[in-house]
Amino acid sequence: MSHSRMGPRTIAPPLEPGAPSDFELMKGIQAGDADALSQLYDRYNGILKALILRVIHNEAEADDLLQEIFMEIWNQAKNFSEQKGKPLGWMVTLARRRAIDGLRKKQAYARAEERLQNETEQQPEAWVHNATEEQIVFGDRRVLIRKVISSLPPAQQQAIDLAFFKGMSQREIAAKTNTPLGTVKTRLELGLKKIYDGLKDLKDEL
Amino acid sequence: MNFEQFQNQSRLYVIGALDPEELEEFEQARKKLGKKGEDFISKCYALHEAFALSLRPAKSSDAIKERLMAMVKAKKQS
């Protein structure tokens, strides 16, 4: 596999000099190179596991699902193309879909709903965490993303959290939070637009 | 649906938050807009990556990777 120059600053752990880019790793996987999958796993297992945990709140199930998702990445890599965006975005979309499907299929939803009920009754689960160490390690883009998200009103953060990480529809969010449907829609629209606009500075890197 | 409305709906669409009636209307608008609509939707998927990257990475068991690579090896050999 060819090595590339160090890529632009990334939110993932900075690439070591000469490390292959995500695109190069995906091409490797498409060509059947298991080492490429191994490198991609090392690079992103933490982020994808965090995403899965956000959905299903069970450590053991999250580990199993993580393995399934990377196996699916291996099997479905042929369906990825650069026209579809960045490899990480593709993997996140796949992981999120599998995690939400898993949540529903395993009938853990009722248990998750109960936990969610407890969470929503207390305080919205913290989405972003202040982590100075991570700022140093992961660079400015992650800081910017967290800054954008944490600048949203809590109600908008909560609505987006329920939609994206729990796969809830607007109606389900309205029922869960005891909020009018129109208000939920407005919160989602405003919150997503703010995040999207805030990310424009990173458009070349995301 | 004007383009600004389509943009709002696109952001909801990519996170699966459109209700069925809205989805139908959105798909019609998407078809009408053609490439312009598809290009914007593609950009909206950057939200997925941003949401994932906003999370603190979680530690997974080393055994997971071992099992994964064993499965990949087995599949390659079959």
JSON list of C-alpha atoms in Angstrom, two decimals, chain A residues 38-185:
[
{"chain": "A", "resi": 38, "resn": "SER", "atom": "CA", "xyz": [-6.78, -3.38, 11.03]},
{"chain": "A", "resi": 39, "resn": "GLN", "atom": "CA", "xyz": [-5.43, 0.16, 10.69]},
{"chain": "A", "resi": 40, "resn": "LEU", "atom": "CA", "xyz": [-8.88, 1.61, 10.17]},
{"chain": "A", "resi": 41, "resn": "TYR", "atom": "CA", "xyz": [-10.07, -0.23, 13.28]},
{"chain": "A", "resi": 42, "resn": "ASP", "atom": "CA", "xyz": [-7.22, 1.18, 15.33]},
{"chain": "A", "resi": 43, "resn": "ARG", "atom": "CA", "xyz": [-7.97, 4.64, 14.09]},
{"chain": "A", "resi": 44, "resn": "TYR", "atom": "CA", "xyz": [-11.74, 4.73, 14.65]},
{"chain": "A", "resi": 45, "resn": "ASN", "atom": "CA", "xyz": [-12.88, 1.98, 17.00]},
{"chain": "A", "resi": 46, "resn": "GLY", "atom": "CA", "xyz": [-13.03, 4.46, 19.88]},
{"chain": "A", "resi": 47, "resn": "ILE", "atom": "CA", "xyz": [-15.29, 6.89, 18.08]},
{"chain": "A", "resi": 48, "resn": "LEU", "atom": "CA", "xyz": [-17.60, 4.23, 16.70]},
{"chain": "A", "resi": 49, "resn": "LYS", "atom": "CA", "xyz": [-17.82, 2.49, 20.07]},
{"chain": "A", "resi": 50, "resn": "ALA", "atom": "CA", "xyz": [-18.74, 5.82, 21.67]},
{"chain": "A", "resi": 51, "resn": "LEU", "atom": "CA", "xyz": [-21.48, 6.27, 19.07]},
{"chain": "A", "resi": 52, "resn": "ILE", "atom": "CA", "xyz": [-22.84, 2.77, 19.67]},
{"chain": "A", "resi": 53, "resn": "LEU", "atom": "CA", "xyz": [-22.79, 3.26, 23.44]},
{"chain": "A", "resi": 54, "resn": "ARG", "atom": "CA", "xyz": [-24.71, 6.45, 23.00]},
{"chain": "A", "resi": 55, "resn": "VAL", "atom": "CA", "xyz": [-27.47, 4.40, 21.40]},
{"chain": "A", "resi": 56, "resn": "ILE", "atom": "CA", "xyz": [-27.60, 1.17, 23.35]},
{"chain": "A", "resi": 57, "resn": "HIS", "atom": "CA", "xyz": [-26.01, 1.92, 26.72]},
{"chain": "A", "resi": 58, "resn": "ASN", "atom": "CA", "xyz": [-24.67, -1.59, 27.19]},
{"chain": "A", "resi": 59, "resn": "GLU", "atom": "CA", "xyz": [-20.92, -2.22, 27.20]},
{"chain": "A", "resi": 60, "resn": "ALA", "atom": "CA", "xyz": [-20.98, -5.89, 26.18]},
{"chain": "A", "resi": 61, "resn": "GLU", "atom": "CA", "xyz": [-23.58, -5.40, 23.45]},
{"chain": "A", "resi": 62, "resn": "ALA", "atom": "CA", "xyz": [-21.66, -2.39, 22.19]},
{"chain": "A", "resi": 63, "resn": "ASP", "atom": "CA", "xyz": [-18.49, -4.46, 21.85]},
{"chain": "A", "resi": 64, "resn": "ASP", "atom": "CA", "xyz": [-20.36, -7.15, 19.92]},
{"chain": "A", "resi": 65, "resn": "LEU", "atom": "CA", "xyz": [-21.97, -4.59, 17.68]},
{"chain": "A", "resi": 66, "resn": "LEU", "atom": "CA", "xyz": [-18.62, -2.88, 17.08]},
{"chain": "A", "resi": 67, "resn": "GLN", "atom": "CA", "xyz": [-17.23, -6.15, 15.79]},
{"chain": "A", "resi": 68, "resn": "GLU", "atom": "CA", "xyz": [-20.27, -6.68, 13.55]},
{"chain": "A", "resi": 69, "resn": "ILE", "atom": "CA", "xyz": [-20.00, -3.17, 12.19]},
{"chain": "A", "resi": 70, "resn": "PHE", "atom": "CA", "xyz": [-16.35, -3.51, 11.24]},
{"chain": "A", "resi": 71, "resn": "MET", "atom": "CA", "xyz": [-17.16, -6.84, 9.62]},
{"chain": "A", "resi": 72, "resn": "GLU", "atom": "CA", "xyz": [-19.85, -5.05, 7.65]},
{"chain": "A", "resi": 73, "resn": "ILE", "atom": "CA", "xyz": [-17.35, -2.35, 6.71]},
{"chain": "A", "resi": 74, "resn": "TRP", "atom": "CA", "xyz": [-15.15, -5.12, 5.35]},
{"chain": "A", "resi": 75, "resn": "ASN", "atom": "CA", "xyz": [-18.04, -6.72, 3.46]},
{"chain": "A", "resi": 76, "resn": "GLN", "atom": "CA", "xyz": [-19.59, -3.49, 2.19]},
{"chain": "A", "resi": 77, "resn": "ALA", "atom": "CA", "xyz": [-16.45, -1.54, 1.36]},
{"chain": "A", "resi": 78, "resn": "LYS", "atom": "CA", "xyz": [-17.15, -2.14, -2.32]},
{"chain": "A", "resi": 79, "resn": "ASN", "atom": "CA", "xyz": [-20.18, 0.13, -1.92]},
{"chain": "A", "resi": 80, "resn": "PHE", "atom": "CA", "xyz": [-18.09, 3.06, -0.77]},
{"chain": "A", "resi": 81, "resn": "SER", "atom": "CA", "xyz": [-16.91, 5.66, -3.24]},
{"chain": "A", "resi": 82, "resn": "GLU", "atom": "CA", "xyz": [-15.32, 9.07, -2.78]},
{"chain": "A", "resi": 83, "resn": "GLN", "atom": "CA", "xyz": [-18.38, 10.63, -4.35]},
{"chain": "A", "resi": 84, "resn": "LYS", "atom": "CA", "xyz": [-20.33, 9.53, -1.28]},
{"chain": "A", "resi": 85, "resn": "GLY", "atom": "CA", "xyz": [-18.14, 11.58, 1.03]},
{"chain": "A", "resi": 86, "resn": "LYS", "atom": "CA", "xyz": [-15.46, 10.80, 3.54]},
{"chain": "A", "resi": 87, "resn": "PRO", "atom": "CA", "xyz": [-14.84, 7.25, 4.81]},
{"chain": "A", "resi": 88, "resn": "LEU", "atom": "CA", "xyz": [-15.53, 8.21, 8.41]},
{"chain": "A", "resi": 89, "resn": "GLY", "atom": "CA", "xyz": [-18.89, 9.71, 7.51]},
{"chain": "A", "resi": 90, "resn": "TRP", "atom": "CA", "xyz": [-19.80, 6.54, 5.64]},
{"chain": "A", "resi": 91, "resn": "MET", "atom": "CA", "xyz": [-18.77, 4.38, 8.58]},
{"chain": "A", "resi": 92, "resn": "VAL", "atom": "CA", "xyz": [-20.67, 6.54, 11.06]},
{"chain": "A", "resi": 93, "resn": "THR", "atom": "CA", "xyz": [-23.82, 6.32, 8.95]},
{"chain": "A", "resi": 94, "resn": "LEU", "atom": "CA", "xyz": [-23.47, 2.54, 8.80]},
{"chain": "A", "resi": 95, "resn": "ALA", "atom": "CA", "xyz": [-22.70, 2.22, 12.51]},
{"chain": "A", "resi": 96, "resn": "ARG", "atom": "CA", "xyz": [-25.57, 4.44, 13.54]},
{"chain": "A", "resi": 97, "resn": "ARG", "atom": "CA", "xyz": [-28.04, 2.51, 11.42]},
{"chain": "A", "resi": 98, "resn": "ARG", "atom": "CA", "xyz": [-26.86, -0.82, 12.81]},
{"chain": "A", "resi": 99, "resn": "ALA", "atom": "CA", "xyz": [-26.87, 0.44, 16.37]},
{"chain": "A", "resi": 100, "resn": "ILE", "atom": "CA", "xyz": [-30.41, 1.77, 16.13]},
{"chain": "A", "resi": 101, "resn": "ASP", "atom": "CA", "xyz": [-31.58, -1.41, 14.38]},
{"chain": "A", "resi": 102, "resn": "GLY", "atom": "CA", "xyz": [-29.90, -3.44, 17.11]},
{"chain": "A", "resi": 103, "resn": "LEU", "atom": "CA", "xyz": [-31.57, -1.38, 19.78]},
{"chain": "A", "resi": 104, "resn": "ARG", "atom": "CA", "xyz": [-34.99, -2.04, 18.35]},
{"chain": "A", "resi": 105, "resn": "LYS", "atom": "CA", "xyz": [-34.54, -5.65, 17.30]},
{"chain": "A", "resi": 106, "resn": "LYS", "atom": "CA", "xyz": [-33.20, -6.84, 20.62]},
{"chain": "A", "resi": 107, "resn": "GLN", "atom": "CA", "xyz": [-36.21, -5.35, 22.34]},
{"chain": "A", "resi": 108, "resn": "ALA", "atom": "CA", "xyz": [-33.89, -3.44, 24.56]},
{"chain": "A", "resi": 109, "resn": "TYR", "atom": "CA", "xyz": [-35.79, -0.33, 23.61]},
{"chain": "A", "resi": 110, "resn": "ALA", "atom": "CA", "xyz": [-38.07, -0.60, 26.59]},
{"chain": "A", "resi": 111, "resn": "ARG", "atom": "CA", "xyz": [-35.12, -0.77, 28.93]},
{"chain": "A", "resi": 112, "resn": "ALA", "atom": "CA", "xyz": [-33.38, 2.05, 27.10]},
{"chain": "A", "resi": 113, "resn": "GLU", "atom": "CA", "xyz": [-36.56, 4.04, 27.21]},
{"chain": "A", "resi": 114, "resn": "GLU", "atom": "CA", "xyz": [-36.74, 3.61, 30.95]},
{"chain": "A", "resi": 115, "resn": "ARG", "atom": "CA", "xyz": [-33.16, 4.76, 31.31]},
{"chain": "A", "resi": 116, "resn": "LEU", "atom": "CA", "xyz": [-33.88, 7.60, 28.95]},
{"chain": "A", "resi": 117, "resn": "GLN", "atom": "CA", "xyz": [-36.89, 8.54, 31.00]},
{"chain": "A", "resi": 118, "resn": "ASN", "atom": "CA", "xyz": [-34.63, 8.80, 34.00]},
{"chain": "A", "resi": 119, "resn": "GLU", "atom": "CA", "xyz": [-32.11, 10.83, 32.04]},
{"chain": "A", "resi": 120, "resn": "THR", "atom": "CA", "xyz": [-34.63, 13.27, 30.64]},
{"chain": "A", "resi": 121, "resn": "GLU", "atom": "CA", "xyz": [-36.19, 13.77, 34.02]},
{"chain": "A", "resi": 122, "resn": "GLN", "atom": "CA", "xyz": [-32.89, 14.72, 35.54]},
{"chain": "A", "resi": 123, "resn": "GLN", "atom": "CA", "xyz": [-30.75, 16.75, 33.18]},
{"chain": "A", "resi": 124, "resn": "PRO", "atom": "CA", "xyz": [-30.00, 16.31, 29.53]},
{"chain": "A", "resi": 125, "resn": "GLU", "atom": "CA", "xyz": [-27.15, 13.87, 29.17]},
{"chain": "A", "resi": 126, "resn": "ALA", "atom": "CA", "xyz": [-24.01, 15.85, 28.61]},
{"chain": "A", "resi": 127, "resn": "TRP", "atom": "CA", "xyz": [-23.24, 15.61, 24.92]},
{"chain": "A", "resi": 128, "resn": "VAL", "atom": "CA", "xyz": [-19.91, 17.34, 24.87]},
{"chain": "A", "resi": 129, "resn": "HIS", "atom": "CA", "xyz": [-17.31, 17.18, 27.57]},
{"chain": "A", "resi": 130, "resn": "ASN", "atom": "CA", "xyz": [-14.63, 19.65, 28.40]},
{"chain": "A", "resi": 131, "resn": "ALA", "atom": "CA", "xyz": [-11.45, 17.74, 27.84]},
{"chain": "A", "resi": 132, "resn": "THR", "atom": "CA", "xyz": [-8.36, 19.84, 27.65]},
{"chain": "A", "resi": 133, "resn": "GLU", "atom": "CA", "xyz": [-6.19, 16.81, 27.11]},
{"chain": "A", "resi": 134, "resn": "GLU", "atom": "CA", "xyz": [-8.22, 15.79, 24.10]},
{"chain": "A", "resi": 135, "resn": "GLN", "atom": "CA", "xyz": [-7.99, 19.29, 22.72]},
{"chain": "A", "resi": 136, "resn": "ILE", "atom": "CA", "xyz": [-4.27, 18.96, 22.77]},
{"chain": "A", "resi": 137, "resn": "VAL", "atom": "CA", "xyz": [-4.28, 15.50, 21.27]},
{"chain": "A", "resi": 138, "resn": "PHE", "atom": "CA", "xyz": [-7.00, 15.86, 18.70]},
{"chain": "A", "resi": 139, "resn": "GLY", "atom": "CA", "xyz": [-6.55, 19.40, 17.54]},
{"chain": "A", "resi": 140, "resn": "ASP", "atom": "CA", "xyz": [-8.78, 22.26, 16.68]},
{"chain": "A", "resi": 141, "resn": "ARG", "atom": "CA", "xyz": [-11.52, 20.63, 14.64]},
{"chain": "A", "resi": 142, "resn": "ARG", "atom": "CA", "xyz": [-12.91, 18.57, 17.45]},
{"chain": "A", "resi": 143, "resn": "VAL", "atom": "CA", "xyz": [-12.76, 21.63, 19.69]},
{"chain": "A", "resi": 144, "resn": "LEU", "atom": "CA", "xyz": [-14.69, 23.61, 17.12]},
{"chain": "A", "resi": 145, "resn": "ILE", "atom": "CA", "xyz": [-17.32, 20.93, 16.69]},
{"chain": "A", "resi": 146, "resn": "ARG", "atom": "CA", "xyz": [-17.83, 20.65, 20.44]},
{"chain": "A", "resi": 147, "resn": "LYS", "atom": "CA", "xyz": [-17.95, 24.40, 20.76]},
{"chain": "A", "resi": 148, "resn": "VAL", "atom": "CA", "xyz": [-20.63, 24.64, 18.11]},
{"chain": "A", "resi": 149, "resn": "ILE", "atom": "CA", "xyz": [-22.74, 21.91, 19.67]},
{"chain": "A", "resi": 150, "resn": "SER", "atom": "CA", "xyz": [-22.38, 23.16, 23.23]},
{"chain": "A", "resi": 151, "resn": "SER", "atom": "CA", "xyz": [-23.43, 26.65, 22.13]},
{"chain": "A", "resi": 152, "resn": "LEU", "atom": "CA", "xyz": [-26.89, 25.30, 21.29]},
{"chain": "A", "resi": 153, "resn": "PRO", "atom": "CA", "xyz": [-29.66, 25.76, 23.83]},
{"chain": "A", "resi": 154, "resn": "PRO", "atom": "CA", "xyz": [-30.09, 22.56, 25.88]},
{"chain": "A", "resi": 155, "resn": "ALA", "atom": "CA", "xyz": [-33.53, 21.90, 24.38]},
{"chain": "A", "resi": 156, "resn": "GLN", "atom": "CA", "xyz": [-32.06, 21.89, 20.86]},
{"chain": "A", "resi": 157, "resn": "GLN", "atom": "CA", "xyz": [-29.20, 19.64, 21.94]},
{"chain": "A", "resi": 158, "resn": "GLN", "atom": "CA", "xyz": [-31.65, 17.25, 23.53]},
{"chain": "A", "resi": 159, "resn": "ALA", "atom": "CA", "xyz": [-33.89, 17.10, 20.45]},
{"chain": "A", "resi": 160, "resn": "ILE", "atom": "CA", "xyz": [-30.94, 16.40, 18.17]},
{"chain": "A", "resi": 161, "resn": "ASP", "atom": "CA", "xyz": [-29.55, 13.88, 20.63]},
{"chain": "A", "resi": 162, "resn": "LEU", "atom": "CA", "xyz": [-32.84, 11.98, 20.69]},
{"chain": "A", "resi": 163, "resn": "ALA", "atom": "CA", "xyz": [-33.18, 12.09, 16.90]},
{"chain": "A", "resi": 164, "resn": "PHE", "atom": "CA", "xyz": [-29.64, 11.15, 15.99]},
{"chain": "A", "resi": 165, "resn": "PHE", "atom": "CA", "xyz": [-28.47, 8.90, 18.80]},
{"chain": "A", "resi": 166, "resn": "LYS", "atom": "CA", "xyz": [-31.80, 7.31, 19.67]},
{"chain": "A", "resi": 167, "resn": "GLY", "atom": "CA", "xyz": [-33.36, 7.25, 16.21]},
{"chain": "A", "resi": 168, "resn": "MET", "atom": "CA", "xyz": [-36.54, 8.89, 17.46]},
{"chain": "A", "resi": 169, "resn": "SER", "atom": "CA", "xyz": [-39.00, 10.52, 15.10]},
{"chain": "A", "resi": 170, "resn": "GLN", "atom": "CA", "xyz": [-40.24, 14.02, 15.75]},
{"chain": "A", "resi": 171, "resn": "ARG", "atom": "CA", "xyz": [-43.49, 12.60, 17.13]},
{"chain": "A", "resi": 172, "resn": "GLU", "atom": "CA", "xyz": [-41.63, 10.28, 19.48]},
{"chain": "A", "resi": 173, "resn": "ILE", "atom": "CA", "xyz": [-39.46, 13.15, 20.69]},
{"chain": "A", "resi": 174, "resn": "ALA", "atom": "CA", "xyz": [-42.55, 15.28, 21.24]},
{"chain": "A", "resi": 175, "resn": "ALA", "atom": "CA", "xyz": [-44.18, 12.50, 23.26]},
{"chain": "A", "resi": 176, "resn": "LYS", "atom": "CA", "xyz": [-41.04, 11.74, 25.24]},
{"chain": "A", "resi": 177, "resn": "THR", "atom": "CA", "xyz": [-40.31, 15.35, 26.15]},
{"chain": "A", "resi": 178, "resn": "ASN", "atom": "CA", "xyz": [-43.92, 16.40, 26.47]},
{"chain": "A", "resi": 179, "resn": "THR", "atom": "CA", "xyz": [-43.36, 19.14, 23.90]},
{"chain": "A", "resi": 180, "resn": "PRO", "atom": "CA", "xyz": [-45.60, 20.23, 21.03]},
{"chain": "A", "resi": 181, "resn": "LEU", "atom": "CA", "xyz": [-44.65, 18.66, 17.73]},
{"chain": "A", "resi": 182, "resn": "GLY", "atom": "CA", "xyz": [-44.11, 22.02, 16.06]},
{"chain": "A", "resi": 183, "resn": "THR", "atom": "CA", "xyz": [-41.71, 23.05, 18.81]},
{"chain": "A", "resi": 184, "resn": "VAL", "atom": "CA", "xyz": [-39.69, 19.87, 18.35]},
{"chain": "A", "resi": 185, "resn": "LYS", "atom": "CA", "xyz": [-39.47, 20.49, 14.63]}
]
